[in-house]
């Protein structure tokens, strides 16, 4: 079963920028960005500790967490500093100009 939620419009997403979008009923905003021409949606919280990832940097297709500087590859979700950590990547569905993500 999927839990698909509306997040934002395609025009709301900036290239190579970490913009958080609030989703009703979800504690942490969802980050949607476009990197390397691809739309990517991820949780707004670091899987290491509860730190907001949108305050980090996007470098070379990876989010650099502002907490401890760990890098999470947006292509794979893998953490470059700790193999035991992974940043989920939400499946995206674009309907017209709307971006929907599957949270589950
Ligand atoms: S809180 Fe993100 S790397 Fe530690």
PDB file of C-alpha atoms and ligand atoms in Angstrom, residues 46 48-51 53 65 67-70 72, ligand 1:
ATOM      1  CA  UNK A  46      18.932  13.513   8.731  1.00  0.00           C
ATOM      2  CA  UNK A  48      21.865  10.199  11.767  1.00  0.00           C
ATOM      3  CA  UNK A  49      20.174  12.536  14.270  1.00  0.00           C
ATOM      4  CA  UNK A  50      17.161  14.834  14.163  1.00  0.00           C
ATOM      5  CA  UNK A  51      18.727  17.695  12.216  1.00  0.00           C
ATOM      6  CA  UNK A  53      18.698  18.769   6.127  1.00  0.00           C
ATOM      7  CA  UNK A  65      24.167  17.582   6.640  1.00  0.00           C
ATOM      8  CA  UNK A  67      24.843  18.437  11.917  1.00  0.00           C
ATOM      9  CA  UNK A  68      28.083  16.519  11.479  1.00  0.00           C
ATOM     10  CA  UNK A  69      28.877  17.074   7.820  1.00  0.00           C
ATOM     11  CA  UNK A  70      27.937  13.622   6.571  1.00  0.00           C
ATOM     12  CA  UNK A  72      24.198  11.661   1.458  1.00  0.00           C
TER      13      UNK A  72
HETATM   14  S1  LIG B   1      22.952  14.868  12.304  1.00  0.00           S
HETATM   15 FE1  LIG B   1      23.280  14.684  10.150  1.00  0.00          FE
HETATM   16  S2  LIG B   1      25.293  13.878  10.071  1.00  0.00           S
HETATM   17 FE2  LIG B   1      24.865  13.898  12.170  1.00  0.00          FE
END
